[in-house]
CSV table of C-alpha atoms in Angstrom, one decimal:
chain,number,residue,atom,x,y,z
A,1,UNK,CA,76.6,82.9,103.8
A,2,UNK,CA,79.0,85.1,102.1
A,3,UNK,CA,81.9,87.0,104.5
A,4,UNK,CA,84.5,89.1,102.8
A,5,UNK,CA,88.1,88.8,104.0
A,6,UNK,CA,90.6,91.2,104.6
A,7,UNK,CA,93.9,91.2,102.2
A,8,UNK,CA,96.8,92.3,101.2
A,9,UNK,CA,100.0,92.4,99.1
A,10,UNK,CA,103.3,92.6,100.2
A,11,UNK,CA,105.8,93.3,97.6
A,12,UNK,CA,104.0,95.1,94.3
A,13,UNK,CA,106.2,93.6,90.6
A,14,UNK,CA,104.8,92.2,88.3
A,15,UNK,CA,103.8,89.4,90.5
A,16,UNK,CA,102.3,91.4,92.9
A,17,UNK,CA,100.0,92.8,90.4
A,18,UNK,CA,99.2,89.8,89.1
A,19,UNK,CA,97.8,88.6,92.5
A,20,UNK,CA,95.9,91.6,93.1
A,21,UNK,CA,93.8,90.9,89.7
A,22,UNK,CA,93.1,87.2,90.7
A,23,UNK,CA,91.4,89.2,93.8
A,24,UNK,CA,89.7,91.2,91.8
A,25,UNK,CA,88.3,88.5,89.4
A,26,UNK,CA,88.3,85.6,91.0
A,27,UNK,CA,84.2,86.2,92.4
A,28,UNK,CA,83.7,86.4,89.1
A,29,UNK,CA,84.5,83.0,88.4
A,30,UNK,CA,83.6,81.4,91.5
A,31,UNK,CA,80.5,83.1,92.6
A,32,UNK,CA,80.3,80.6,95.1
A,33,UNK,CA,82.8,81.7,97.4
A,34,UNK,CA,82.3,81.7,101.0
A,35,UNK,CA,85.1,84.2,101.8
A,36,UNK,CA,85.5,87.2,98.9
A,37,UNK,CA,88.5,89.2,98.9
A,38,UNK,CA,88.8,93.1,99.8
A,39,UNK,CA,91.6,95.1,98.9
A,40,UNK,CA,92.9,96.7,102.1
A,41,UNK,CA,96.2,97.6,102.1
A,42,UNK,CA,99.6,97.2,100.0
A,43,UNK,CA,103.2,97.4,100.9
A,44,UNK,CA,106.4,98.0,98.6
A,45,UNK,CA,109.4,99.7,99.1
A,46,UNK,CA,109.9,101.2,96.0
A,47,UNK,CA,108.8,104.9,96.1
A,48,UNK,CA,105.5,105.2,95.2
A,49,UNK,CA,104.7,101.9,93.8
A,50,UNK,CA,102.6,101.3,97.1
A,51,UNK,CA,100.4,104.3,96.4
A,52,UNK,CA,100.1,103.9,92.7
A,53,UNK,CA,99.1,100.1,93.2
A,54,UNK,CA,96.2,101.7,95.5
A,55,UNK,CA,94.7,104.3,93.6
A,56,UNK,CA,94.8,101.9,90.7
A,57,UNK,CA,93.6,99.2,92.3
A,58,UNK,CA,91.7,100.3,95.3
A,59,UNK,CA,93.8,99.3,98.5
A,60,UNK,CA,92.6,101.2,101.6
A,61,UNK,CA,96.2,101.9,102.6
A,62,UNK,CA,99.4,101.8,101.5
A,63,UNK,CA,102.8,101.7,103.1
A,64,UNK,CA,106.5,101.2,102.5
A,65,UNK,CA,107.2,98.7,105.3
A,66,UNK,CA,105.6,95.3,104.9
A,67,UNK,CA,106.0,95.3,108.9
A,68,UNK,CA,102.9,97.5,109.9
A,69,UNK,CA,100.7,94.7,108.4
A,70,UNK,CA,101.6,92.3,110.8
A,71,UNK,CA,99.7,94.4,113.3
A,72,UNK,CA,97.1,95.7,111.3
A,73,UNK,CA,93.4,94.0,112.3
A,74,UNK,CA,91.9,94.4,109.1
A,75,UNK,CA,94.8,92.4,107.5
A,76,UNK,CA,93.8,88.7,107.6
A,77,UNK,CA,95.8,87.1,104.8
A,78,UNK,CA,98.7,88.0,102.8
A,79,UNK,CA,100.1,88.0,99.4
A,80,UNK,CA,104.0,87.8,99.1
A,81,UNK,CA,105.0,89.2,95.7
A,82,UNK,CA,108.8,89.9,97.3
A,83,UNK,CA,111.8,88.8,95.9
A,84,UNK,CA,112.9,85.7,97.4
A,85,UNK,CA,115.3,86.4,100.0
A,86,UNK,CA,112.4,88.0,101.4
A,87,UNK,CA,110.7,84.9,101.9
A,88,UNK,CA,111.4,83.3,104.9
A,89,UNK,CA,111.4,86.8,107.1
A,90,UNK,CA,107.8,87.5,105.5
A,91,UNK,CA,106.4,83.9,105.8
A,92,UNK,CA,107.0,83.5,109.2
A,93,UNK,CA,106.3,86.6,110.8
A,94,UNK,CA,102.7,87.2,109.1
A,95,UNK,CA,102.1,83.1,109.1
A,96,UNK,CA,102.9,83.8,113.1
A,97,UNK,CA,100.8,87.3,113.4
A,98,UNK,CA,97.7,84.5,112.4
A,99,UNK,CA,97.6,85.7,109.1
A,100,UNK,CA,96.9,83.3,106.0
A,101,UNK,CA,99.6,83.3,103.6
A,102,UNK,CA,100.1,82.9,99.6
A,103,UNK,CA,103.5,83.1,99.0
A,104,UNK,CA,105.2,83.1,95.7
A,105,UNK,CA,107.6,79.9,95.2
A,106,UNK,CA,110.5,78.8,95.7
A,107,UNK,CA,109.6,79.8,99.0
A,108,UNK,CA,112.9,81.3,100.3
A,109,UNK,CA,116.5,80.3,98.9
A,110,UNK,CA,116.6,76.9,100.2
A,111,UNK,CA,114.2,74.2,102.1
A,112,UNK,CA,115.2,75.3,105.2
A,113,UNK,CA,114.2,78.2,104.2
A,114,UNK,CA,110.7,76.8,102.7
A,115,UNK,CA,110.9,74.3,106.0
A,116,UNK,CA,110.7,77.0,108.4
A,117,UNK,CA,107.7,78.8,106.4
A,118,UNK,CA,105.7,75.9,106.3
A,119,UNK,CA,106.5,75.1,110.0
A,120,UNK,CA,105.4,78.4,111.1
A,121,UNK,CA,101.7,77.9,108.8
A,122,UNK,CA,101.6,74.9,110.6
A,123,UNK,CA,102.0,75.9,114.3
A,124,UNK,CA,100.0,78.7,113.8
A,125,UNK,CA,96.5,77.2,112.5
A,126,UNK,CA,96.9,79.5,109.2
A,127,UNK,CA,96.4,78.5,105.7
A,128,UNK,CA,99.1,78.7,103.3
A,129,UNK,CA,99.4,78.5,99.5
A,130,UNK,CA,102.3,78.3,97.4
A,131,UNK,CA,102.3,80.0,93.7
A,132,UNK,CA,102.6,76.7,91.7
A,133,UNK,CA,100.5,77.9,88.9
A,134,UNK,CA,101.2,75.8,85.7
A,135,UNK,CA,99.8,72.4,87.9
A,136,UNK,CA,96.5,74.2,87.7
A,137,UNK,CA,96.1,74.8,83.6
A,138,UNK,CA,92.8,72.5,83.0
A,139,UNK,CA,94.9,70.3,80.1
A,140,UNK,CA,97.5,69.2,83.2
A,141,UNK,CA,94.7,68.4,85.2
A,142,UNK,CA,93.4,66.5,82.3
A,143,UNK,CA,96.9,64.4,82.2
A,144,UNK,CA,97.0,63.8,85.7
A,145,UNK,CA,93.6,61.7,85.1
A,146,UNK,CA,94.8,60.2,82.1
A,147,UNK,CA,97.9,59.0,84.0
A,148,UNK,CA,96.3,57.8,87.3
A,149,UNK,CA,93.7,56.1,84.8
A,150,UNK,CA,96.3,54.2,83.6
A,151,UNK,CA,95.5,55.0,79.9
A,152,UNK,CA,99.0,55.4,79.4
A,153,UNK,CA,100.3,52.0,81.1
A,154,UNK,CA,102.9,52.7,83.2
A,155,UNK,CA,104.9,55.3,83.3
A,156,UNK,CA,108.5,54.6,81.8
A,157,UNK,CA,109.6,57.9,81.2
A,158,UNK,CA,108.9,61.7,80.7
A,159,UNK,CA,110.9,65.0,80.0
A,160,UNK,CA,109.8,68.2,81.6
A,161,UNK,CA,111.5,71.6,80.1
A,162,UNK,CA,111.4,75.0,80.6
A,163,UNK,CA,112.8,77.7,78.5
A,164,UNK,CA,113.0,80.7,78.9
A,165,UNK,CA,114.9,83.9,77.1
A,166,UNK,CA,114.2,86.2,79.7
A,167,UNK,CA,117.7,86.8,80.6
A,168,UNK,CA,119.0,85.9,77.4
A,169,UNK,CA,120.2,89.4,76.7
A,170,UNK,CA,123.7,90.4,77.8
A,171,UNK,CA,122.9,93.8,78.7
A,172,UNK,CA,120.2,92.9,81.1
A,173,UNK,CA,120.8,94.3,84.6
A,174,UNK,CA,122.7,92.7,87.7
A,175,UNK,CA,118.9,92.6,89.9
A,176,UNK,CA,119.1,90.9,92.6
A,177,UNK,CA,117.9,87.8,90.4
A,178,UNK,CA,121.6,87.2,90.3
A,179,UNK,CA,122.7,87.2,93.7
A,180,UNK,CA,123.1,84.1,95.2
A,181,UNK,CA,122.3,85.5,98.9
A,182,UNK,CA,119.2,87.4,97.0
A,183,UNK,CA,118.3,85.3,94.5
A,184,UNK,CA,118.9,81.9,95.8
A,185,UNK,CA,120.0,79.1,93.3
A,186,UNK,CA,119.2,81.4,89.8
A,187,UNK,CA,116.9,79.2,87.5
A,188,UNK,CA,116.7,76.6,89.5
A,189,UNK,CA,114.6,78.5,92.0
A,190,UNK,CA,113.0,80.3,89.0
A,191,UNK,CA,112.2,77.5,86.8
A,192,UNK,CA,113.6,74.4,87.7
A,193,UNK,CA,111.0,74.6,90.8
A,194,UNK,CA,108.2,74.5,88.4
A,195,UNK,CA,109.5,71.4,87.1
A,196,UNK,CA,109.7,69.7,90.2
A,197,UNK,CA,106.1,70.6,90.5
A,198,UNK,CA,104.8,69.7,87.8
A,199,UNK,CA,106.9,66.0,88.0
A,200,UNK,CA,105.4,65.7,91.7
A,201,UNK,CA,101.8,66.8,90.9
A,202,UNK,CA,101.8,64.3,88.0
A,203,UNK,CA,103.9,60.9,88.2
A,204,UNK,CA,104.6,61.3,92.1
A,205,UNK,CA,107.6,61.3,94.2
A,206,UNK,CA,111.2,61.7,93.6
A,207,UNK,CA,113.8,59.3,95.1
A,208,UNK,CA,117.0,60.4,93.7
A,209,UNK,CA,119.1,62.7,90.8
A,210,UNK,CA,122.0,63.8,89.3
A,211,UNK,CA,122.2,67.1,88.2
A,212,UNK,CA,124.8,69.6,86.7
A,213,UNK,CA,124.8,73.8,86.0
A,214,UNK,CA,126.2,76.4,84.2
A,215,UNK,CA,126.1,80.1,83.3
A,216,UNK,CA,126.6,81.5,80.0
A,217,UNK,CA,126.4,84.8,81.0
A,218,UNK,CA,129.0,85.5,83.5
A,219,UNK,CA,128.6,89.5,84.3
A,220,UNK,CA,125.7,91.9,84.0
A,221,UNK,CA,126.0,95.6,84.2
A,222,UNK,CA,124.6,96.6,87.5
A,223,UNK,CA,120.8,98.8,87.7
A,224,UNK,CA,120.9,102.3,87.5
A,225,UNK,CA,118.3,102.5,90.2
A,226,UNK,CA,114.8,100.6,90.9
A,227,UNK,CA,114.4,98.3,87.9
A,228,UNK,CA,110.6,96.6,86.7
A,229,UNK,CA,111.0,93.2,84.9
A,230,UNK,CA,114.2,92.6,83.3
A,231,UNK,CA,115.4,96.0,82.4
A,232,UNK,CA,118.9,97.0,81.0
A,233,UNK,CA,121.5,97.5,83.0
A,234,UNK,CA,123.3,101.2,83.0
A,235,UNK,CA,125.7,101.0,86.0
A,236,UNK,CA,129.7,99.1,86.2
A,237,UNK,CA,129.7,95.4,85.7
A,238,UNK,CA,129.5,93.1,88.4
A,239,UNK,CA,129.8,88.9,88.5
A,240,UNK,CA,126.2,86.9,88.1
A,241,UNK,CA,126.8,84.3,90.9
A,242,UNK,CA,123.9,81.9,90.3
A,243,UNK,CA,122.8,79.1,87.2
A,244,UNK,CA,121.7,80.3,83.5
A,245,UNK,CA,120.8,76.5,82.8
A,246,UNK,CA,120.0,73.2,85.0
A,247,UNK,CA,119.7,70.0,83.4
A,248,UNK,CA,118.9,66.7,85.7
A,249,UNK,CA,118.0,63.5,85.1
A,250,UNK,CA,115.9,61.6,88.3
A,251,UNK,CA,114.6,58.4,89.3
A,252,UNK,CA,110.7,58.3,90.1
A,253,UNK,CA,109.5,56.3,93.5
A,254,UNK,CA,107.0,54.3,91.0
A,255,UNK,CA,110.5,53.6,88.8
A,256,UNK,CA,109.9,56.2,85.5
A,257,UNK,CA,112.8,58.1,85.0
A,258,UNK,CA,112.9,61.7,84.0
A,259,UNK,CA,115.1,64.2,82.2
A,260,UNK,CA,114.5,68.1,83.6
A,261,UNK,CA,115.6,71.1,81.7
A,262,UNK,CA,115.4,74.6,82.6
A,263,UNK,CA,117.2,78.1,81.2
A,264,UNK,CA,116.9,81.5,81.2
A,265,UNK,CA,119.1,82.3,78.3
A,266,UNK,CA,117.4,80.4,76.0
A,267,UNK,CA,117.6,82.5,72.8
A,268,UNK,CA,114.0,82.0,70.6
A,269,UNK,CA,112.3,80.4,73.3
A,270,UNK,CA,109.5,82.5,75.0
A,271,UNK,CA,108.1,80.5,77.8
A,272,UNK,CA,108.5,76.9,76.6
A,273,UNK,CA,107.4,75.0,78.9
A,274,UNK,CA,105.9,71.7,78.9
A,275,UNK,CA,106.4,68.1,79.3
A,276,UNK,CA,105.9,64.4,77.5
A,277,UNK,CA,105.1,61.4,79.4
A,278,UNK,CA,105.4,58.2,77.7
A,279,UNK,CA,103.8,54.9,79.1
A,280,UNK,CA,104.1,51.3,78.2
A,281,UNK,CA,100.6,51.7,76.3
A,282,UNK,CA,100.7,55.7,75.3
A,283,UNK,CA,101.9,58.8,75.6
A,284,UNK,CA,100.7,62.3,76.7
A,285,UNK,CA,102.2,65.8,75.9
A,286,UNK,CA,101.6,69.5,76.7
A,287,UNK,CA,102.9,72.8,75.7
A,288,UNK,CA,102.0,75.7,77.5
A,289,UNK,CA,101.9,77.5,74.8
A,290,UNK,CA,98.9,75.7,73.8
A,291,UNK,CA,97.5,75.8,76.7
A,292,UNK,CA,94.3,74.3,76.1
A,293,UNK,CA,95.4,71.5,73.7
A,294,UNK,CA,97.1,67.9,75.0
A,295,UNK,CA,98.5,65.4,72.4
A,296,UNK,CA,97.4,62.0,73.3
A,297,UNK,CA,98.6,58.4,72.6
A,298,UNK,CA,96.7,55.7,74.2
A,299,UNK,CA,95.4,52.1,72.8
A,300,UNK,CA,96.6,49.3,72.0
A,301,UNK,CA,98.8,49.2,68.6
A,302,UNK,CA,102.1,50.0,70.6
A,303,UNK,CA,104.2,50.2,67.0
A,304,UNK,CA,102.7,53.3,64.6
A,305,UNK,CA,100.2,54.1,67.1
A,306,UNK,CA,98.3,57.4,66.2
A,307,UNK,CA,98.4,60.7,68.5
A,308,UNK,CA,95.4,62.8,68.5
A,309,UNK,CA,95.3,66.4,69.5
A,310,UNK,CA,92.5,66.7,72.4
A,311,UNK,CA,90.9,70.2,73.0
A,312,UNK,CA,90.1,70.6,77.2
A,313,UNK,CA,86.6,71.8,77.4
A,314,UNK,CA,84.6,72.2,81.0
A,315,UNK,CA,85.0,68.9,82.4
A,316,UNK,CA,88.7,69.7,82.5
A,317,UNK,CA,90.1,70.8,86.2
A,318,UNK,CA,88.3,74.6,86.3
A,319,UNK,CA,88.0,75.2,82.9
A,320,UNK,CA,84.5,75.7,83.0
A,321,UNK,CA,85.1,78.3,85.4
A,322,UNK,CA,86.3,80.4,82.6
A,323,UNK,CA,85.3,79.3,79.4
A,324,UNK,CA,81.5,77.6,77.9
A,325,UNK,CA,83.2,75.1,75.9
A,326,UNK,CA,86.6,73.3,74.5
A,327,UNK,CA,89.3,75.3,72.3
A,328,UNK,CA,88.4,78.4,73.8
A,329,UNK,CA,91.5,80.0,75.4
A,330,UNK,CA,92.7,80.7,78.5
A,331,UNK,CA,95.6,82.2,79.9
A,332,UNK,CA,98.3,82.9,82.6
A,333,UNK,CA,96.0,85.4,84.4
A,334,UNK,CA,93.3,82.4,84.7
A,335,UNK,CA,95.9,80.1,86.4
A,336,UNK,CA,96.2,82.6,89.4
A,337,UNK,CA,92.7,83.4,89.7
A,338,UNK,CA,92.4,79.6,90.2
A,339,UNK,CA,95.2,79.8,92.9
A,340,UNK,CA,93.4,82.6,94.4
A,341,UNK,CA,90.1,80.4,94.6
A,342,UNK,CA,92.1,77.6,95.7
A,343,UNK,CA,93.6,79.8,98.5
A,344,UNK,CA,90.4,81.6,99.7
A,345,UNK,CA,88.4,78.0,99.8
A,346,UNK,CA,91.4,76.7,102.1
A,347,UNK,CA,90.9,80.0,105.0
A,348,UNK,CA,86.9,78.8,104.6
A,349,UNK,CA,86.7,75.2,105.1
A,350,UNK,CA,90.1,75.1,107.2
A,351,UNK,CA,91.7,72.3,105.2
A,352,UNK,CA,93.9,73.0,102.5
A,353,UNK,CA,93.1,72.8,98.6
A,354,UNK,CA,95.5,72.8,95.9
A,355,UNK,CA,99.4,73.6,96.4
A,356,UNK,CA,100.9,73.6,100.0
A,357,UNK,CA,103.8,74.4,101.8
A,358,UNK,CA,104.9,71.0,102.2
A,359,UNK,CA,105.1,71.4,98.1
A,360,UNK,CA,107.2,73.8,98.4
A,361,UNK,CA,109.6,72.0,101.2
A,362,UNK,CA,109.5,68.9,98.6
A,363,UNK,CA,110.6,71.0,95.5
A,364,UNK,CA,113.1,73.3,97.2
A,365,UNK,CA,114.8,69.3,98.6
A,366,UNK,CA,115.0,68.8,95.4
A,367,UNK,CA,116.5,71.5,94.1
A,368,UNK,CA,119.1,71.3,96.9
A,369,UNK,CA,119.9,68.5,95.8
A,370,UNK,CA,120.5,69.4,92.5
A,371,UNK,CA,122.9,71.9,93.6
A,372,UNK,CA,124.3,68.8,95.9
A,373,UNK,CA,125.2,67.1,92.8
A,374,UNK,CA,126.5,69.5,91.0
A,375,UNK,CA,129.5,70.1,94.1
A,376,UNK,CA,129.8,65.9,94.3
A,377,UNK,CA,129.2,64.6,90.3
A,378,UNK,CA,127.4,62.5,92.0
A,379,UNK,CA,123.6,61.1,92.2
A,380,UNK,CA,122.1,62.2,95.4
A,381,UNK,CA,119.1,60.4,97.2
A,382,UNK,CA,116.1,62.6,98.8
């Protein structure tokens, strides 16, 4: 029997947004849903945000203090959209008011930060998700079978990137992305957490890296008021405090090693991201770009062996979900209706599907101690 379920979004950008559609959409796509989503209230504290989001999207209430939710009865799992400073005050107090959570990653600046979150989920019997998305695009899924097949052999080695020009311009504005007490560790947090992720979700776990940082932009002019996105900057200039780029190499439990790569400044790259995995029989590759399409090496020719471009159709993680048949596209949107259906089917059954909060703890140790490194030169064991 069908129930619907009480939600809503604290902290309306782009993210935000991007929640409330998986809401919206994601009966669509999973029919089968034993908990359905209703829209019943939003919170931002930008003027008017909260009461555009509604009338657009059809929130009961709105409100310009997250903190009335906690109390509100008809509120019985959040979205947090915030920025990430925001994350650990948010995460606790509505995982402790017994409200289910899906929280945006990194989950708070650092893992105590994320610790503390996913403490409070746990003492308090809630569910909580964690905004990993990329691990649920139907051709990573696909890899992660090919891997734990052992099509590939074993695993030797692998780079993971993410590129990203989003802050590539010089004039962009000082947001609190910047801030090291706002924003946390820059694109490590942003990016780099991803990574971590995605290495986690698909060769296992990490036992030790060196990493080392750098910022190429070194002052922003500050925001002339609210900003959306990654708007110019009007106001005086002011220092950017956190990393532009992190590159890392780290040592798998299982042995691989792996080369990371993250930036925001990457001029001509628009969301490059991906990863190759090579194996002592094979090699698989993925650009989410592409995000429907792997490249596959697998046999046994080892010298000049052939790669074959493989289309994910609906046997592929939740493609068929979205899409009748291979090549047929999908996008970023899809990812987090996924996540939204991964989340939901957690508060239902009372066990949790997909990514957790002890994710989240796992990648923000990691990216610690990346930052670890960076003081010592050092590689540092987690």
């Amino acid at each position: 029997m069908t129930s619907s379920l009480g939600v809503a979004v604290a902290g309306f950008g782009w993210m935000g947004r991007v929640h409330t559609q998986a809401y919206l959409r994601v009966p669509h796509h999973f029919p089968e849903l034993a908990r359905r989503p209703r829209l019943v209230a939003v919170a931002d504290d930008v003027p008017g945000r909260a009461n555009q989001a509604a009338g657009q999207y059809g929130f009961s209430t709105a409100t310009t203090d997250w903190r009335t939710l906690l109390a509100d009865p008809a509120v019985e799992a959040v979205s947090i959209g915030a920025p990430n400073f925001l994350h650990r005050e948010m995460g606790v107090a509505f995982a402790r008011a017994g409200k289910h959570i899906w929280i945006e990653k990194p989950v708070g600046l650092t893992s105590a930060d994320a610790s503390a979150v996913a403490a409070a989920v746990r003492e308090s019997g809630v569910q909580g998700t964690v905004g990993f998305n990329y691990r649920h695009a139907p051709a990573v899924a696909a890899a992660r079978e090919l891997v734990a097949a052992g099509e590939l052999g074993a695993i030797t080695h692998a780079r993971f990137r993410l590129f990203s020009d989003y802050a590539a311009h010089p004039d962009g504005a000082l947001t609190w992305r910047y801030s090291r007490e706002r924003g946390g560790s820059g694109v490590l947090g942003d990016l780099a957490a991803h990574g971590i992720d995605l290495i986690r979700h698909l060769l296992g776990e990490i036992s030790a890296l060196v990493a080392d940082t750098a910022i190429f932009v070194p002052e922003r002019a500050r925001p002339g008021g609210a900003t959306a996105g990654h708007a110019r900057g009007t106001g005086e200039p002011g220092p950017v405090e956190n990393e532009d780029y992190v590159g890392a190499q780290l040592r798998l439990a299982s042995g691989a090693r792996v080369v990371l790569e993250a930036s925001r400044v990457a001029v001509g790259d628009q969301n490059n991201y991906g990863f190759e995995i090579h194996g002592t029989r094979g090699q698989v590759a993925w650009d989410f770009r592409r995000m429907g399409e792997l490249s596959v090496s697998s046999g046994t020719d080892y010298q000049d062996q052939p790669t074959r471009t493989v289309q994910v159709g609906p046997g592929h993680g939740r493609f068929g979900a979205f899409q009748p048949g291979a090549a047929n596209p999908m996008s970023y949107d899809d990812l987090k209706v996924i996540e939204a259906y991964h989340f939901l089917t957690s508060i239902a059954t009372g066990a949790p599907v997909g990514s957790t909060l002890e994710d989240a703890v796992r990648s923000a140790e990691a990216l610690d101690a990346m930052s670890a490194s960076v003081e010592s030169g050092a590689w540092v064991a987690l």
